[in-house]
Every structure is written in C-alpha cells, then in structure tokens.
Short mmCIF file of C-alpha atoms and ligand atoms in Angstrom, two decimals:
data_model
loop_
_atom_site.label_atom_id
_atom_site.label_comp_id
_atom_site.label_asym_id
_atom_site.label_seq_id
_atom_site.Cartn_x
_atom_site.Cartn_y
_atom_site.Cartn_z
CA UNK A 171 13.74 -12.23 10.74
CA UNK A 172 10.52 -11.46 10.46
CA UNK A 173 8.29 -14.32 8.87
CA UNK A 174 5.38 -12.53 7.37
CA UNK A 175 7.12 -10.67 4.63
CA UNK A 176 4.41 -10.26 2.08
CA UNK A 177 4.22 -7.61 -0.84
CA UNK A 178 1.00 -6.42 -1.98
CA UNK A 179 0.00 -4.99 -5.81
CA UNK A 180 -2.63 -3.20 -7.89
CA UNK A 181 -3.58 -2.32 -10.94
CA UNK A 182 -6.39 0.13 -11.26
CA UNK A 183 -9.93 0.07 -10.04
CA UNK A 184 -13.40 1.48 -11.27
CA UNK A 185 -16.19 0.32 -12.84
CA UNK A 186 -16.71 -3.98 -13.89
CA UNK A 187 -18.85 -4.06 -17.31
CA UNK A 188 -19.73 -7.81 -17.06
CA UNK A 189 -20.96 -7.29 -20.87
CA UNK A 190 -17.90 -6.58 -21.99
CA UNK A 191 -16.00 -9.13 -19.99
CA UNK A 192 -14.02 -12.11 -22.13
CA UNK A 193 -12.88 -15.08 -20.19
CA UNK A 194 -9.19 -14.93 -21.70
CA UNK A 195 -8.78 -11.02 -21.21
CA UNK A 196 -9.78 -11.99 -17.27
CA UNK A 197 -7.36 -14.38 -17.52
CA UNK A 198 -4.27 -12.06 -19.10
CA UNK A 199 -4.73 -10.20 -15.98
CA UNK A 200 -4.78 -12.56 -13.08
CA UNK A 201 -1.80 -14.01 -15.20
CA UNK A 202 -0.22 -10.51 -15.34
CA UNK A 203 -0.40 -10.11 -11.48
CA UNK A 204 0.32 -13.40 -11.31
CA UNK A 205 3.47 -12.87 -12.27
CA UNK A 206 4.36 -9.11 -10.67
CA UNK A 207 3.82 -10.91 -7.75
CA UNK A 208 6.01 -13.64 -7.78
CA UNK A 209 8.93 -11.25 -8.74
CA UNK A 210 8.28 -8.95 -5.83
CA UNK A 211 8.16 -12.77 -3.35
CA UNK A 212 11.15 -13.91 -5.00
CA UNK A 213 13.34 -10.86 -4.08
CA UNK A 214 11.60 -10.72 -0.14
CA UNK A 215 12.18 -14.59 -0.18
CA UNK A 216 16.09 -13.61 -1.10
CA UNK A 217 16.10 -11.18 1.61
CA UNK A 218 16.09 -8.13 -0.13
CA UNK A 219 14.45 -5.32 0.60
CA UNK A 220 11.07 -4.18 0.78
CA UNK A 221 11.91 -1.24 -1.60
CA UNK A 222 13.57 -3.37 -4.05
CA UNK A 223 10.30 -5.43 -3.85
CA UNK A 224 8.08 -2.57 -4.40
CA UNK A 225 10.91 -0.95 -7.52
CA UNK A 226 10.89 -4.46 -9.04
CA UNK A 227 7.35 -5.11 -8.85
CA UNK A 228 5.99 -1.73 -10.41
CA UNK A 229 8.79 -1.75 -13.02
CA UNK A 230 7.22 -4.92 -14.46
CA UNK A 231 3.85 -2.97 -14.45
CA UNK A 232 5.38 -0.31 -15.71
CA UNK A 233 6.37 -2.35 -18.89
CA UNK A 234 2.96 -4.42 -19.21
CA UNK A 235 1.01 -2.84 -21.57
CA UNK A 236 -2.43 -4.04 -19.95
CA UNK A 237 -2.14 -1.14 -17.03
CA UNK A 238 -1.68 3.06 -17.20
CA UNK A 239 1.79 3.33 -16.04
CA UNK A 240 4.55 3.53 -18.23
CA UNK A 241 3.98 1.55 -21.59
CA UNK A 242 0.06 1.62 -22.17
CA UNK A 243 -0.37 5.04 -20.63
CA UNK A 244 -3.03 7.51 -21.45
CA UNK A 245 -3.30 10.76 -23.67
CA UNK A 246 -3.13 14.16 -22.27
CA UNK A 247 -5.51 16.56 -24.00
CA UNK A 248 -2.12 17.26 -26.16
CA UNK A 249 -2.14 13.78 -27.54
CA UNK A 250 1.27 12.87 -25.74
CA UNK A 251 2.12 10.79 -22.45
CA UNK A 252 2.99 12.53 -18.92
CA UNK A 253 3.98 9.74 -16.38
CA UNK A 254 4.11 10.44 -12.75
CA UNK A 255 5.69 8.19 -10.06
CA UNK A 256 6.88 8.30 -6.23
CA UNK A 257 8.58 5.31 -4.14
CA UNK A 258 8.95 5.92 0.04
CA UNK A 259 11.29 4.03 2.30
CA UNK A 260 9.31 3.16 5.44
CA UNK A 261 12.77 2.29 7.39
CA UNK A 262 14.01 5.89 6.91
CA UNK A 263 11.03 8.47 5.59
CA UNK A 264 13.68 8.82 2.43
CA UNK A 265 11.30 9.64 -0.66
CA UNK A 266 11.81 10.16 -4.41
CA UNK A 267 9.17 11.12 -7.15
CA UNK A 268 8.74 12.80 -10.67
CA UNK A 269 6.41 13.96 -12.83
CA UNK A 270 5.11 15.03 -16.25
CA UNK A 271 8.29 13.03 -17.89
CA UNK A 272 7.67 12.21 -21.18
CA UNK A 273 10.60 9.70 -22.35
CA UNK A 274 11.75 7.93 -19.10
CA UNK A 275 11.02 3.97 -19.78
CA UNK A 276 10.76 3.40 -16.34
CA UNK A 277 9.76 6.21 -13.85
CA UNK A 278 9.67 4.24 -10.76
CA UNK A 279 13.44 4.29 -11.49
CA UNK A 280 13.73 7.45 -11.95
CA UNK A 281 12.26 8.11 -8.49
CA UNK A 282 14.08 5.63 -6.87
CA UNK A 283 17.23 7.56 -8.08
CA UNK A 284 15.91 10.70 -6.54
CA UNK A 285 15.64 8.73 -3.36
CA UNK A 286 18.79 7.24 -3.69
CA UNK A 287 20.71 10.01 -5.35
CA UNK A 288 19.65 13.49 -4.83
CA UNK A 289 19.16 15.61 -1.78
CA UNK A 290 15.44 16.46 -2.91
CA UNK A 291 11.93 14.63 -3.03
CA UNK A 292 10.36 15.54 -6.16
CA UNK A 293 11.60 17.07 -9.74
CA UNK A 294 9.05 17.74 -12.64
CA UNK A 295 9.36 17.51 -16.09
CA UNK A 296 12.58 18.58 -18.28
CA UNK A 297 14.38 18.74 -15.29
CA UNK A 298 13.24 15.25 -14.00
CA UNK A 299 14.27 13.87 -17.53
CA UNK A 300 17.90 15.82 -16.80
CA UNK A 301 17.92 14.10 -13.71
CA UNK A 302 16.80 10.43 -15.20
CA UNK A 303 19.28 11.01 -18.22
CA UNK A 304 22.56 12.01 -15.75
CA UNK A 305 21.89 8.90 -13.60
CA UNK A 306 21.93 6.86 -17.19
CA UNK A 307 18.39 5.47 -17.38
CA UNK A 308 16.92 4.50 -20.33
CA UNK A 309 14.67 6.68 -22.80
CA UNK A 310 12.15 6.07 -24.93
CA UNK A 311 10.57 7.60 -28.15
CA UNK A 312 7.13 8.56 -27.20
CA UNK A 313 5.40 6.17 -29.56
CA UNK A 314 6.98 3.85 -26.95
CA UNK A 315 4.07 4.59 -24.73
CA UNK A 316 1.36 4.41 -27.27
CA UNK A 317 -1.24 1.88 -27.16
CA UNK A 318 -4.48 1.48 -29.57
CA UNK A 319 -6.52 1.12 -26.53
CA UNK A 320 -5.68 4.32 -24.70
CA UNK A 321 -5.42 6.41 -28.04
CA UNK A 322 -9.05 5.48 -28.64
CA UNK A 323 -10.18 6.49 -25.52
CA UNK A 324 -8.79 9.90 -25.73
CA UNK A 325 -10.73 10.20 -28.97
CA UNK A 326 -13.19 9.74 -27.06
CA UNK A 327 -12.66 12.12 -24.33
CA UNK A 328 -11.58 15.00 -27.14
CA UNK A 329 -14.70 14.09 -28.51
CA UNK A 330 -16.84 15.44 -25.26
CA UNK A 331 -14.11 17.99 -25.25
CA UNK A 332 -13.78 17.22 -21.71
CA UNK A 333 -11.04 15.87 -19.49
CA UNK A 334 -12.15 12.37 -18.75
CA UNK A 335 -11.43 10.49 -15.50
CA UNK A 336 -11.60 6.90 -16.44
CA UNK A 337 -14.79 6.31 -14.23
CA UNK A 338 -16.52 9.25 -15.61
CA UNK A 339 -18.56 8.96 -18.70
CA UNK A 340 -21.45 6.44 -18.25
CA UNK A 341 -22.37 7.52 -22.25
CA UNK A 342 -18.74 6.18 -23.11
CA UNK A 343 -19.45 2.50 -21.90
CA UNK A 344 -20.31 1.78 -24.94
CA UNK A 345 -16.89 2.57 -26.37
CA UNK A 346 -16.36 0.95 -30.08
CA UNK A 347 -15.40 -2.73 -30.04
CA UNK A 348 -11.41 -3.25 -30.22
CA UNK A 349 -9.44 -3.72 -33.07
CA UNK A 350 -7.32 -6.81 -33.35
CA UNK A 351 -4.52 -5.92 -32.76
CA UNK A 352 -5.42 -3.99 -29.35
CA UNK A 353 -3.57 -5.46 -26.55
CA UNK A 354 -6.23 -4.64 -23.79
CA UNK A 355 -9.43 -6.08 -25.86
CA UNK A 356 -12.70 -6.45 -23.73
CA UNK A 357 -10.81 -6.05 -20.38
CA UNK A 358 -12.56 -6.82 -17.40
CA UNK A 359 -13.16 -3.09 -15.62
CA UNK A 360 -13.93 -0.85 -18.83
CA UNK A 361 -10.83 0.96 -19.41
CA UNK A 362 -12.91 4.00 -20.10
CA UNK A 363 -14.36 4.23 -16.93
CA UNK A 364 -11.23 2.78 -14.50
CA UNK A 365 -8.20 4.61 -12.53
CA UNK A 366 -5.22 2.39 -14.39
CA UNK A 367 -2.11 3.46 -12.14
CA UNK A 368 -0.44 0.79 -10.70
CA UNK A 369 1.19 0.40 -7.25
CA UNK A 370 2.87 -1.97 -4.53
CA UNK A 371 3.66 -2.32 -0.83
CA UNK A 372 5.73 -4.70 1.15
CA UNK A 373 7.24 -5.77 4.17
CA UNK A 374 10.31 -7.58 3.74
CA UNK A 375 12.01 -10.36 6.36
CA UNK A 376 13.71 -7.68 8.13
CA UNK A 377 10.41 -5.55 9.24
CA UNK A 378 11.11 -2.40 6.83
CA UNK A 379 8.35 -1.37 4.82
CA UNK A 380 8.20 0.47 1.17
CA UNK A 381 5.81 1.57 -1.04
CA UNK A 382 5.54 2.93 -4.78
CA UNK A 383 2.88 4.38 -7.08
CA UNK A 384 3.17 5.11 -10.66
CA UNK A 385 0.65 6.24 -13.71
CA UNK A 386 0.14 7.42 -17.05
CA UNK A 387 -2.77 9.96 -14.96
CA UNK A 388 -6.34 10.21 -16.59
CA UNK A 389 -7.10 11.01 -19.94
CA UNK A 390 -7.43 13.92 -21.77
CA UNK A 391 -6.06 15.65 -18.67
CA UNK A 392 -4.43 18.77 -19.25
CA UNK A 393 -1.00 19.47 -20.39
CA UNK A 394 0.68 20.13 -17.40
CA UNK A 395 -1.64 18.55 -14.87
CA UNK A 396 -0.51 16.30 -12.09
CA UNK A 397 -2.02 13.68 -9.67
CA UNK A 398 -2.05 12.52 -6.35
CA UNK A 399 0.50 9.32 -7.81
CA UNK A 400 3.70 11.62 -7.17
CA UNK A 401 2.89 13.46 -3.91
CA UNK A 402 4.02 11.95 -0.93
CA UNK A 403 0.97 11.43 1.57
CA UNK A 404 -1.18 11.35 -1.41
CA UNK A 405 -1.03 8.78 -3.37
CA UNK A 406 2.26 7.48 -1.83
CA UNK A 407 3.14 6.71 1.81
CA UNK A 408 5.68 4.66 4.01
CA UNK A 409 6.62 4.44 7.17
CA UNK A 410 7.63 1.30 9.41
CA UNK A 411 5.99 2.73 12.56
CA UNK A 412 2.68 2.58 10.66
CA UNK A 413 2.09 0.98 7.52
CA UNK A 414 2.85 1.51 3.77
CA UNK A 415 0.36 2.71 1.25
CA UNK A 416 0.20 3.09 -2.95
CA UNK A 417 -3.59 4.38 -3.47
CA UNK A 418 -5.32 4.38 -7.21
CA UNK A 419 -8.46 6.68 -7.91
CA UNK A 420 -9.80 10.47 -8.68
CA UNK A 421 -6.13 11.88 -7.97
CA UNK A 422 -7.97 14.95 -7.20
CA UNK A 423 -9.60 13.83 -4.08
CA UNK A 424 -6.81 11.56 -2.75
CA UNK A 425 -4.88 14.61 -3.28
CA UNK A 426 -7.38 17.05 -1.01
CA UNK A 427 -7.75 14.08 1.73
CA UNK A 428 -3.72 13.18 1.54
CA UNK A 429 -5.34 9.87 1.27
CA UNK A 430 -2.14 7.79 1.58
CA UNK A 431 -0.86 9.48 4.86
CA UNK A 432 -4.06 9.52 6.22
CA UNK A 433 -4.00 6.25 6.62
CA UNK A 434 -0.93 6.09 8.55
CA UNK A 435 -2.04 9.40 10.78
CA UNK A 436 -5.32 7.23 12.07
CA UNK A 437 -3.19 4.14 12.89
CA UNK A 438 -0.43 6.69 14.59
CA UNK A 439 -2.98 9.16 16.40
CA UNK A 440 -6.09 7.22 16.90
CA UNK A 441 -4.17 3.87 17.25
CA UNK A 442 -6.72 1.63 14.99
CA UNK A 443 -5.91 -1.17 13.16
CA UNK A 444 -4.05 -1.19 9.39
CA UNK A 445 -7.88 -2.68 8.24
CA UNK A 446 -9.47 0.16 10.12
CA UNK A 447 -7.68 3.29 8.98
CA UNK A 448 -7.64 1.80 5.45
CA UNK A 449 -11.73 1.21 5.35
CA UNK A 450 -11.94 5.08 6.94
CA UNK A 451 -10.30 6.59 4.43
CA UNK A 452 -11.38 4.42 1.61
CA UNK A 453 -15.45 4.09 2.63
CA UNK A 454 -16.21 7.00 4.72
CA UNK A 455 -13.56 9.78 3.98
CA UNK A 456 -12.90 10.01 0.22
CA UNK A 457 -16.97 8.76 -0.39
CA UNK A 458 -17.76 12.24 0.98
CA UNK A 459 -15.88 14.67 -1.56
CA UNK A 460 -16.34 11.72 -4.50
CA UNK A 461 -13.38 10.14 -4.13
CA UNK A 462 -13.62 7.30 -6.31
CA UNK A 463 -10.90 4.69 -6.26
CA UNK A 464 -8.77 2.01 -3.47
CA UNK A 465 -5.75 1.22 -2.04
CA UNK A 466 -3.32 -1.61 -1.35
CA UNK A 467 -1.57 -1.51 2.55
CA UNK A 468 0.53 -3.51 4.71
CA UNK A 469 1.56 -2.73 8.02
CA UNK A 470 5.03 -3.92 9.80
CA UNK A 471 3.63 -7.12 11.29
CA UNK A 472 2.58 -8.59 7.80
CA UNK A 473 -1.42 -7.29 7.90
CA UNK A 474 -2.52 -6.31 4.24
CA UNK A 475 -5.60 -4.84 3.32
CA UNK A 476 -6.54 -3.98 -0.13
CA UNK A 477 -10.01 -1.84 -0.09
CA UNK A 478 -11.89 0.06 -3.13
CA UNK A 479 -15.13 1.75 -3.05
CA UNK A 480 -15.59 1.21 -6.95
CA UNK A 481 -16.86 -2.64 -8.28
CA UNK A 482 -13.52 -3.63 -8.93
CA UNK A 483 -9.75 -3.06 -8.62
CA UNK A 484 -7.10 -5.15 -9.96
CA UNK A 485 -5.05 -6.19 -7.26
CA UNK A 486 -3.55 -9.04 -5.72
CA UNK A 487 -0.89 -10.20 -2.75
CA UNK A 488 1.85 -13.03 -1.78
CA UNK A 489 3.80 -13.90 1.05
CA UNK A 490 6.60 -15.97 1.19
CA UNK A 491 6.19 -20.00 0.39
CA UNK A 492 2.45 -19.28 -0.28
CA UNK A 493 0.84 -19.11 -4.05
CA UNK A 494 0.07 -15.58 -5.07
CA UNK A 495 -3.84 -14.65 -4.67
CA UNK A 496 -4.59 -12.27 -7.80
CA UNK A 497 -8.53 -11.10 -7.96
CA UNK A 498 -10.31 -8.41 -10.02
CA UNK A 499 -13.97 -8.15 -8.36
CA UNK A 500 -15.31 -7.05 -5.65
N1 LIG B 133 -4.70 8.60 -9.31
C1 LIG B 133 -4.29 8.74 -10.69
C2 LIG B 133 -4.24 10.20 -11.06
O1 LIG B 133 -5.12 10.93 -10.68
C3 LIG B 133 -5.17 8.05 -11.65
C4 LIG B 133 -5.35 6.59 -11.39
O2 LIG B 133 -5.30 6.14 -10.25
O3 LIG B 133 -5.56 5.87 -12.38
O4 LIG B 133 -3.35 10.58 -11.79
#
C-alpha cells in the first residue's frame, strides 16, 4: 500500500484583479475546492483508484457553475457551448477524450467511456455524442450550460470581434459589474482575463497514477476550434513510470510544446525531479512562445507540484487523513 496517496485539482489560472475581489466570492471558491477535494480523498482513502479519483473529482467541477467545464462554460463565436475533455490511466497508457460535444452533461464521462469502452482515443463531435448517447449518459439542453457570467463575456469578445483568450484583453478588465443573479459575481481572477478549465491528478494507495482535463475552451473561439484539454500529451498526461499531469492555459501553446508530456519526457530522459520538469515547462518553456497558464502534477511516490506563470490559479491538493489545502494566489 502505498501511504502517500494524494489527488491534486485546479480550476483555472490568469490574471488576480484585487479591485474586483469580494471576500465571500474568495470564499465560494476555496469552499468549492474544498469540497472536490474531499470527494477525490474519500474514494483514494476507500482504496479506489486513482482514475476514479481524478473522474469523480472533475465531474463535480464539471457541474459547479463557478469554473469553464461543463455547466458555466464559455461561448464559441456561434453563441453555443463546445466542451472538450481527456482522462489517462498512468497504470496502463489506456486514454479516452472528446471534443466539440455540445449536450453531454458530463464529458469527463464520456471520455472515460472511450477509455473504458472503445478501441480508440479520441472521437469529435456528433460522433462523440453517438458514442456518449450508446453508452447511456446523460444529455443536456444547451441552455444547460449557460451562465450570465460567461454570456456577458462573449458579448464582450463579439464586441472586439475577436476571439478572446480569457487573459487577453487588458481594455476588458473593466467588464460591467454583475447582475444579481450571476453565480460567479466579482470572482477572484477576472473571468475575462483567466484559462477556466478544470483538471485533477492522483496517486492512489496502490501506486497507479491518473489524470483528467476538461473545459468549456476560450471564448468567442471559433466554431469548430479545439484545445490542448483533449489531446493526450497536451493538456493531458499519465503515466506511473513518471508522473501525471492536467495543464490549464493558452491551449495553443501547450498544444505546440505538448506541455503535459513534456513534463513526463524531462523526468524520463533527463531524470529530474517531478518539481523540476514541472517549473521547465511551466517558467522557461511555454514563457518563450507566450504560453500563459499552469499545471497540477503528482508523481508515483506522492510529490505534487502545482506551478503557474500567471498571478493566480485556482488549485488546491489532499492526501489521505490530512485537511485539504485550497489556495487561489500566487
Ligand atoms: N486550455 C484551454 C483551451 O485552450 C483553456 C483553459 O485552460 O481555460 O481550450
């Protein structure tokens, strides 16, 4: 058994606007990871495994309306939702991942049912939602997805009639105030200018590691468009003879460095630490092409390391019999 099972979460990173910060939106989301993270160290302390830690975990994140993944998700340029997702089995290199679906509650399931259940990696689109529907997961109508908060921001972005990564934009700070009824009011990193996909990594008591990614992408993007979030070695990596890895930033440039693998690679071929390979890719690799973003990691002897090269990144980790630490800032 291997004591330091530990599972690992985040929630987005970019840009802190301490102006627009309110003490009880801070406190939603440390309560909000709070709680992801005590699912994902209740089913390690069970002994499951580290990919049902990682499925569980996301799923909840998935559902919380605070973060861009599943419910809460952004706008393509369209006006609609297209969710991307990928979960990797670190015991046995299986993978599963989907994109552009536009009705799947859950895509973290879905991709853990193309792990599970087919004899390929990745489906896209109407074919993915085939896929999701034959293995009996749930749909949703897409006002499922729709939040005030992210349906402002696109106007936003339509407005500059330009696709809009959420750091981009320094003119947009100053988005208009929220509304009351906006679930993400005055959130800590300004959602206009943050990378909202959420993610998780663990090692369960049995040394296997797992990781899983999942996002709404950025806004305004482009019908059609897709992310690092799905791709294997980009946004998504696992492997028990290295580390596991769910990465959140300019999908773009995670995508051109393979970010998540990359990790993994240094650790394998240049034999450095988890902390290390991490900080490389995070602070000196991405850095050069822009690469704006962070990562959450954990390697099979318990190590975690949760680096971002923006001023914050929601993000948090727990091990077994030990109160979860949640933090926002740098
Ligand atoms: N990496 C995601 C994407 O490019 C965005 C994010 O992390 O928020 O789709």
């Amino acid at each position: 058994m291997n004591t330091n099972a530990v599972i690992a979460i985040h929630g987005g990173a970019g840009t802190i606007l301490r102006a627009s910060m309110s003490a009880s939106a801070e406190a939603d989301y440390h309560a909000a990871l709070h709680a992801v993270l005590s699912a994902g160290q209740r089913v390690l302390a069970d002994g499951g495994s580290a990919l049902d830690a990682v499925s569980e975990a996301v799923r909840l994140l998935e559902d919380c309306p605070l973060f861009n993944a599943g419910r809460g998700a952004v706008y393509t340029a369209a006006g609609t939702h297209e969710l991307d997702a990928a979960i990797m089995d670190g015991s046995t290199l299986d993978a599963g991942a989907i994109c552009c679906v536009t009705r799947v509650r859950n895509p973290i399931l879905a991709a853990r049912r193309v792990l599970e259940r087919s004899e390929h990696v990745l489906f896209t689109g109407e074919g993915a939602e085939a896929f999701a529907a034959a293995q009996g997961l749930e749909f949703v109508e897409p006002e499922y997805f729709h939040t005030e908060a992210r349906y402002r921001q696109w106007q936003l972005a339509r407005g500059q009639q330009r696709a809009m990564l959420d750091h981009d934009g320094a003119t947009l700070a100053s988005a208009p105030s929220s509304s009351d009824d906006d679930p993400t009011p005055h959130e800590p990193i300004d959602p206009n200018r943050k990378f909202g996909t959420v993610g998780a990594v663990a090692l369960d008591q049995h040394g296997h590691v797992a990781a899983a990614t999942s996002t709404g992408g950025v806004t305004n993007k482009q019908v059609g468009r897709v992310g690092d979030t799905p791709l294997i070695g980009a946004g998504c990596y696992a492997d028990d003879a290295t580390c596991a890895v769910s990465t959140t930033g300019s999908g773009e440039m995670f995508m051109r460095m393979v970010a998540a693998y990359d990790v993994a690679a240094q650790m394998a071929y240049r034999n450095v630490s988890l902390e290390e390979a991490a900080h490389d890719v995070v602070m000196n690799r991405l850095p050069k092409i822009e690469g704006r973003g962070g990562l959450v990691a954990v390697d099979a002897r318990g190590n975690v390391t949760l680096p971002f090269n923006t001023e914050g990144m929601y993000r948090g980790f727990a091990r077994i019999g030990e109160t979860p630490v949640t933090a926002i800032y740098r």
